[in-house]
Short mmCIF file of N, CA and C in Angstrom, two decimals:
data_model
loop_
_atom_site.label_atom_id
_atom_site.label_comp_id
_atom_site.label_asym_id
_atom_site.label_seq_id
_atom_site.Cartn_x
_atom_site.Cartn_y
_atom_site.Cartn_z
N UNK A 4 31.88 19.09 12.48
CA UNK A 4 30.61 18.13 12.93
C UNK A 4 29.40 18.55 12.03
N UNK A 5 29.25 19.75 11.55
CA UNK A 5 28.05 19.96 10.73
C UNK A 5 28.19 19.46 9.39
N UNK A 6 29.38 19.21 8.99
CA UNK A 6 29.79 18.65 7.60
C UNK A 6 29.36 17.14 7.67
N UNK A 7 29.66 16.45 8.85
CA UNK A 7 29.33 15.08 8.99
C UNK A 7 27.77 14.91 9.04
N UNK A 8 27.08 15.80 9.69
CA UNK A 8 25.52 15.79 9.69
C UNK A 8 25.05 15.95 8.35
N UNK A 9 25.56 16.86 7.57
CA UNK A 9 25.06 17.22 6.13
C UNK A 9 25.34 15.80 5.18
N UNK A 10 26.45 15.27 5.44
CA UNK A 10 26.85 14.03 4.81
C UNK A 10 25.80 13.04 5.01
N UNK A 11 25.58 12.75 6.22
CA UNK A 11 24.71 11.58 6.71
C UNK A 11 23.42 11.99 6.24
N UNK A 12 22.87 13.22 6.18
CA UNK A 12 21.40 13.57 5.81
C UNK A 12 21.42 13.33 4.28
N UNK A 13 22.34 13.47 3.45
CA UNK A 13 22.37 13.30 1.93
C UNK A 13 22.43 11.97 1.56
N UNK A 14 23.03 10.99 2.53
CA UNK A 14 23.34 9.72 2.22
C UNK A 14 22.43 8.62 3.02
N UNK A 15 21.74 9.25 3.85
CA UNK A 15 20.88 8.13 4.92
C UNK A 15 20.13 7.19 3.99
N UNK A 16 19.53 7.57 2.83
CA UNK A 16 18.85 6.56 2.11
C UNK A 16 19.59 5.45 1.72
N UNK A 17 20.94 5.55 1.45
CA UNK A 17 21.75 4.49 1.17
C UNK A 17 21.87 3.46 2.23
N UNK A 18 22.00 4.02 3.45
CA UNK A 18 22.09 3.05 4.64
C UNK A 18 20.70 2.60 5.13
N UNK A 19 19.71 3.57 5.30
CA UNK A 19 18.43 3.08 5.99
C UNK A 19 17.41 2.67 4.91
N UNK A 20 17.62 2.94 3.75
CA UNK A 20 16.65 2.65 2.70
C UNK A 20 15.87 3.73 2.64
N UNK A 21 15.06 3.85 1.48
CA UNK A 21 14.22 5.11 1.07
C UNK A 21 12.96 4.99 2.08
N UNK A 22 12.46 6.10 2.55
CA UNK A 22 11.21 5.96 3.27
C UNK A 22 10.10 5.61 2.55
N UNK A 23 9.14 4.81 3.10
CA UNK A 23 7.84 4.35 2.65
C UNK A 23 6.72 4.69 3.48
N UNK A 24 5.83 5.49 3.15
CA UNK A 24 4.63 6.02 3.84
C UNK A 24 3.40 5.60 3.10
N UNK A 25 2.52 4.81 3.88
CA UNK A 25 1.21 4.19 3.14
C UNK A 25 0.11 4.83 3.85
N UNK A 26 -0.93 5.15 3.34
CA UNK A 26 -2.21 5.69 3.67
C UNK A 26 -3.30 4.67 3.39
N UNK A 27 -3.73 3.99 4.24
CA UNK A 27 -4.93 2.88 4.22
C UNK A 27 -5.40 2.79 5.62
N UNK A 28 -6.31 1.77 5.68
CA UNK A 28 -6.87 1.54 6.94
C UNK A 28 -5.61 0.87 8.09
N UNK A 29 -5.94 0.93 9.15
CA UNK A 29 -5.01 0.23 10.20
C UNK A 29 -4.90 -1.13 10.05
N UNK A 30 -3.66 -1.66 10.32
CA UNK A 30 -3.48 -3.09 10.39
C UNK A 30 -4.41 -3.74 11.39
N UNK A 31 -5.03 -4.86 11.13
CA UNK A 31 -5.90 -5.51 11.92
C UNK A 31 -7.36 -4.98 11.87
N UNK A 32 -7.70 -4.01 11.00
CA UNK A 32 -8.90 -3.50 10.84
C UNK A 32 -10.02 -4.40 10.17
N UNK A 33 -11.34 -4.17 10.52
CA UNK A 33 -12.30 -4.76 9.72
C UNK A 33 -12.96 -3.76 8.79
N UNK A 34 -13.11 -4.15 7.51
CA UNK A 34 -13.76 -3.22 6.57
C UNK A 34 -14.96 -3.79 5.95
N UNK A 35 -15.95 -2.89 5.62
CA UNK A 35 -17.19 -3.40 4.94
C UNK A 35 -17.20 -3.18 3.56
N UNK A 36 -16.19 -2.54 2.86
CA UNK A 36 -16.27 -2.49 1.42
C UNK A 36 -15.18 -3.54 0.86
N UNK A 37 -15.55 -4.15 -0.27
CA UNK A 37 -14.63 -5.09 -0.68
C UNK A 37 -13.60 -4.52 -1.64
N UNK A 38 -13.47 -3.26 -1.76
CA UNK A 38 -12.46 -2.45 -2.37
C UNK A 38 -11.71 -1.60 -1.53
N UNK A 39 -10.44 -1.76 -1.45
CA UNK A 39 -9.61 -1.07 -0.51
C UNK A 39 -8.57 -0.08 -1.31
N UNK A 40 -8.82 1.24 -1.16
CA UNK A 40 -7.95 2.06 -1.94
C UNK A 40 -6.72 2.30 -1.12
N UNK A 41 -5.50 2.23 -1.73
CA UNK A 41 -4.19 2.46 -1.05
C UNK A 41 -3.38 3.65 -1.78
N UNK A 42 -2.87 4.53 -1.04
CA UNK A 42 -1.99 5.52 -1.52
C UNK A 42 -0.94 5.74 -0.63
N UNK A 43 0.12 6.44 -1.10
CA UNK A 43 1.27 6.71 -0.24
C UNK A 43 2.40 7.41 -0.99
N UNK A 44 3.60 7.44 -0.36
CA UNK A 44 4.76 8.05 -0.98
C UNK A 44 5.99 7.12 -0.83
N UNK A 45 6.69 6.97 -1.68
CA UNK A 45 8.08 6.20 -1.69
C UNK A 45 8.97 7.13 -2.29
N UNK A 46 9.60 7.91 -1.47
CA UNK A 46 10.59 8.91 -2.10
C UNK A 46 11.82 8.02 -2.43
N UNK A 47 12.44 8.51 -3.64
CA UNK A 47 13.70 7.81 -4.10
C UNK A 47 13.50 6.31 -4.38
N UNK A 48 12.13 5.81 -4.68
CA UNK A 48 11.89 4.54 -4.91
C UNK A 48 12.24 4.13 -6.47
N UNK A 49 12.74 3.00 -6.57
CA UNK A 49 12.88 2.52 -7.93
C UNK A 49 11.57 1.89 -8.43
N UNK A 50 10.71 1.28 -7.45
CA UNK A 50 9.48 0.62 -7.82
C UNK A 50 8.63 0.26 -6.74
N UNK A 51 7.43 0.21 -6.83
CA UNK A 51 6.41 -0.19 -5.71
C UNK A 51 5.54 -1.22 -6.26
N UNK A 52 5.34 -2.30 -5.41
CA UNK A 52 4.26 -3.38 -5.70
C UNK A 52 3.33 -3.49 -4.57
N UNK A 53 2.17 -3.63 -4.97
CA UNK A 53 1.05 -4.03 -4.00
C UNK A 53 0.59 -5.47 -4.26
N UNK A 54 0.89 -6.41 -3.33
CA UNK A 54 0.62 -7.91 -3.58
C UNK A 54 1.36 -8.36 -4.75
N UNK A 55 2.35 -7.97 -4.95
CA UNK A 55 3.23 -8.48 -6.23
C UNK A 55 2.79 -7.77 -7.46
N UNK A 56 2.07 -6.89 -7.50
CA UNK A 56 1.61 -6.23 -8.76
C UNK A 56 2.27 -4.80 -8.81
N UNK A 57 3.05 -4.43 -9.77
CA UNK A 57 3.56 -3.14 -9.94
C UNK A 57 2.74 -2.02 -10.12
N UNK A 58 3.01 -1.03 -9.24
CA UNK A 58 2.19 0.20 -9.14
C UNK A 58 3.00 1.33 -9.79
N UNK A 59 2.40 2.23 -10.55
CA UNK A 59 3.08 3.45 -11.15
C UNK A 59 3.28 4.50 -9.96
N UNK A 60 4.39 5.11 -10.08
CA UNK A 60 4.77 6.18 -9.07
C UNK A 60 5.25 7.44 -9.88
N UNK A 61 4.87 8.60 -9.35
CA UNK A 61 5.29 9.87 -9.97
C UNK A 61 6.73 10.28 -9.54
N UNK A 62 7.12 11.38 -10.10
CA UNK A 62 8.52 11.98 -9.83
C UNK A 62 8.68 12.22 -8.32
N UNK A 63 7.48 12.62 -7.68
CA UNK A 63 7.66 12.94 -6.14
C UNK A 63 7.65 11.61 -5.37
N UNK A 64 7.48 10.48 -5.98
CA UNK A 64 7.22 9.22 -5.28
C UNK A 64 5.93 8.89 -4.79
N UNK A 65 4.88 9.76 -5.20
CA UNK A 65 3.48 9.25 -4.92
C UNK A 65 2.93 8.26 -5.69
N UNK A 66 2.22 7.43 -5.09
CA UNK A 66 1.43 6.24 -5.83
C UNK A 66 0.03 6.10 -5.19
N UNK A 67 -0.85 5.63 -6.09
CA UNK A 67 -2.29 5.39 -5.70
C UNK A 67 -2.76 4.11 -6.45
N UNK A 68 -3.34 3.34 -5.63
CA UNK A 68 -3.98 2.20 -6.38
C UNK A 68 -4.98 1.57 -5.26
N UNK A 69 -5.50 0.34 -5.65
CA UNK A 69 -6.34 -0.32 -4.69
C UNK A 69 -6.33 -1.87 -4.98
N UNK A 70 -6.96 -2.58 -4.01
CA UNK A 70 -6.97 -4.05 -4.11
C UNK A 70 -8.49 -4.36 -3.88
N UNK A 71 -8.99 -5.41 -4.51
CA UNK A 71 -10.23 -6.22 -4.09
C UNK A 71 -10.02 -7.09 -3.07
N UNK A 72 -10.77 -7.03 -2.12
CA UNK A 72 -10.60 -7.89 -0.99
C UNK A 72 -11.60 -9.15 -1.02
N UNK A 73 -11.22 -10.19 -0.64
CA UNK A 73 -12.24 -11.35 -0.47
C UNK A 73 -12.87 -11.23 0.80
N UNK A 74 -14.15 -11.90 0.87
CA UNK A 74 -14.56 -11.90 2.20
C UNK A 74 -13.89 -12.78 3.17
N UNK A 75 -13.83 -12.18 4.37
CA UNK A 75 -12.96 -12.81 5.41
C UNK A 75 -11.63 -12.20 5.52
N UNK A 76 -10.56 -13.09 5.83
CA UNK A 76 -9.13 -12.57 6.17
C UNK A 76 -8.48 -12.33 5.04
N UNK A 77 -7.85 -11.04 4.89
CA UNK A 77 -6.86 -10.73 3.74
C UNK A 77 -5.56 -10.14 4.19
N UNK A 78 -4.50 -10.51 3.38
CA UNK A 78 -3.30 -9.88 3.62
C UNK A 78 -2.86 -9.03 2.46
N UNK A 79 -2.51 -7.68 2.81
CA UNK A 79 -2.15 -6.79 1.86
C UNK A 79 -0.62 -6.51 2.09
N UNK A 80 0.21 -6.66 1.02
CA UNK A 80 1.75 -6.41 1.30
C UNK A 80 2.04 -5.24 0.29
N UNK A 81 2.78 -4.33 0.73
CA UNK A 81 3.37 -3.30 -0.17
C UNK A 81 4.83 -3.31 0.05
N UNK A 82 5.54 -3.43 -1.08
CA UNK A 82 6.79 -3.54 -1.21
C UNK A 82 7.51 -2.51 -2.00
N UNK A 83 8.58 -1.92 -1.55
CA UNK A 83 9.19 -0.67 -2.25
C UNK A 83 10.62 -1.17 -2.39
N UNK A 84 11.03 -1.03 -3.59
CA UNK A 84 12.46 -1.21 -3.96
C UNK A 84 13.17 0.08 -4.28
N UNK A 85 14.42 0.44 -3.70
CA UNK A 85 14.91 1.56 -3.96
C UNK A 85 16.14 1.30 -5.02
N UNK A 86 16.73 2.41 -5.38
CA UNK A 86 17.75 2.37 -6.31
C UNK A 86 19.10 1.71 -5.99
N UNK A 87 19.16 1.40 -4.61
CA UNK A 87 20.46 0.67 -4.13
C UNK A 87 20.15 -0.79 -3.91
N UNK A 88 18.95 -1.26 -4.32
CA UNK A 88 18.79 -2.65 -4.10
C UNK A 88 18.17 -3.09 -2.86
N UNK A 89 17.72 -2.10 -1.94
CA UNK A 89 17.12 -2.34 -0.72
C UNK A 89 15.68 -2.53 -0.87
N UNK A 90 14.85 -3.38 -0.05
CA UNK A 90 13.47 -3.41 -0.11
C UNK A 90 12.94 -3.00 1.35
N UNK A 91 11.78 -2.51 1.40
CA UNK A 91 11.07 -2.28 2.53
C UNK A 91 9.65 -2.94 2.36
N UNK A 92 9.10 -3.48 3.33
CA UNK A 92 7.86 -4.22 3.33
C UNK A 92 6.78 -3.60 4.28
N UNK A 93 5.48 -3.41 3.93
CA UNK A 93 4.63 -3.07 5.01
C UNK A 93 3.38 -4.08 4.70
N UNK A 94 3.01 -4.67 5.90
CA UNK A 94 2.07 -5.70 5.54
C UNK A 94 0.77 -5.28 6.49
N UNK A 95 -0.42 -5.37 5.94
CA UNK A 95 -1.57 -5.20 6.42
C UNK A 95 -2.43 -6.33 6.53
N UNK A 96 -3.01 -6.73 7.79
CA UNK A 96 -3.91 -7.95 7.94
C UNK A 96 -5.18 -7.36 8.17
N UNK A 97 -6.13 -7.66 7.34
CA UNK A 97 -7.53 -7.03 7.23
C UNK A 97 -8.53 -8.15 7.32
N UNK A 98 -9.69 -7.80 7.81
CA UNK A 98 -11.00 -8.71 7.61
C UNK A 98 -12.04 -7.93 6.93
N UNK A 99 -12.47 -8.57 5.72
CA UNK A 99 -13.49 -7.94 4.86
C UNK A 99 -14.73 -8.54 5.15
N UNK A 100 -15.82 -7.76 5.55
CA UNK A 100 -17.10 -8.24 5.96
C UNK A 100 -17.99 -7.40 5.01
N UNK A 101 -17.97 -7.52 3.59
CA UNK A 101 -18.88 -6.62 2.79
C UNK A 101 -20.31 -6.79 3.15
N UNK A 102 -21.12 -5.85 2.95
CA UNK A 102 -22.45 -5.90 3.06
C UNK A 102 -23.15 -6.66 1.94
N UNK A 103 -24.22 -7.24 2.10
CA UNK A 103 -24.80 -8.15 1.14
C UNK A 103 -25.14 -7.23 -0.18
N UNK A 104 -24.63 -7.83 -1.34
CA UNK A 104 -24.99 -7.08 -2.53
C UNK A 104 -25.87 -7.95 -3.55
N UNK A 105 -26.56 -8.80 -2.96
CA UNK A 105 -27.47 -9.68 -3.68
C UNK A 105 -28.83 -8.89 -3.93
N UNK A 106 -29.16 -8.84 -5.25
CA UNK A 106 -30.41 -8.11 -5.45
C UNK A 106 -31.59 -9.15 -5.23
N UNK A 107 -32.60 -8.72 -4.66
CA UNK A 107 -33.82 -9.65 -4.47
C UNK A 107 -35.05 -8.93 -5.05
N UNK A 108 -36.00 -9.77 -5.46
CA UNK A 108 -37.22 -9.28 -5.91
C UNK A 108 -38.36 -9.62 -5.11
N UNK A 109 -39.37 -8.88 -5.06
CA UNK A 109 -40.68 -9.32 -4.42
C UNK A 109 -41.38 -10.26 -5.26
N UNK A 110 -42.08 -11.15 -4.57
CA UNK A 110 -43.05 -12.05 -5.28
C UNK A 110 -44.12 -11.31 -5.75
N UNK A 111 -44.18 -11.19 -7.13
CA UNK A 111 -45.30 -10.41 -7.73
C UNK A 111 -45.92 -11.49 -8.73
N UNK A 112 -47.10 -11.51 -8.64
CA UNK A 112 -47.76 -12.46 -9.49
C UNK A 112 -48.21 -11.63 -10.74
N UNK A 113 -47.58 -12.08 -11.98
CA UNK A 113 -47.85 -11.41 -13.08
C UNK A 113 -48.93 -12.40 -13.78
N UNK A 114 -50.05 -11.80 -14.22
CA UNK A 114 -51.11 -12.64 -14.78
C UNK A 114 -50.55 -13.80 -15.42
#
């Protein structure tokens, strides 16, 4: 019985797909910054994409990148491909309400 458990543990990524862990804000959150940093781990991954753009991963499977959010409703999709051809997707629905970044000047009368 222990042999079967060991075999399953060593081959579970073939059947279940490689694990994908993402660190960012919660799904459905409202953010006040227009830049959203995203990091996570994708063990045994062949590639990771954020909104269709490839992201570099290290040997441990760690990745770190970010996206620029438009004011209002945004969808951020993270896709992982493993070496067996399986894909995992995580989708985050966010609302960006950036603070005003418009510079204003006072009315000063210059001679």
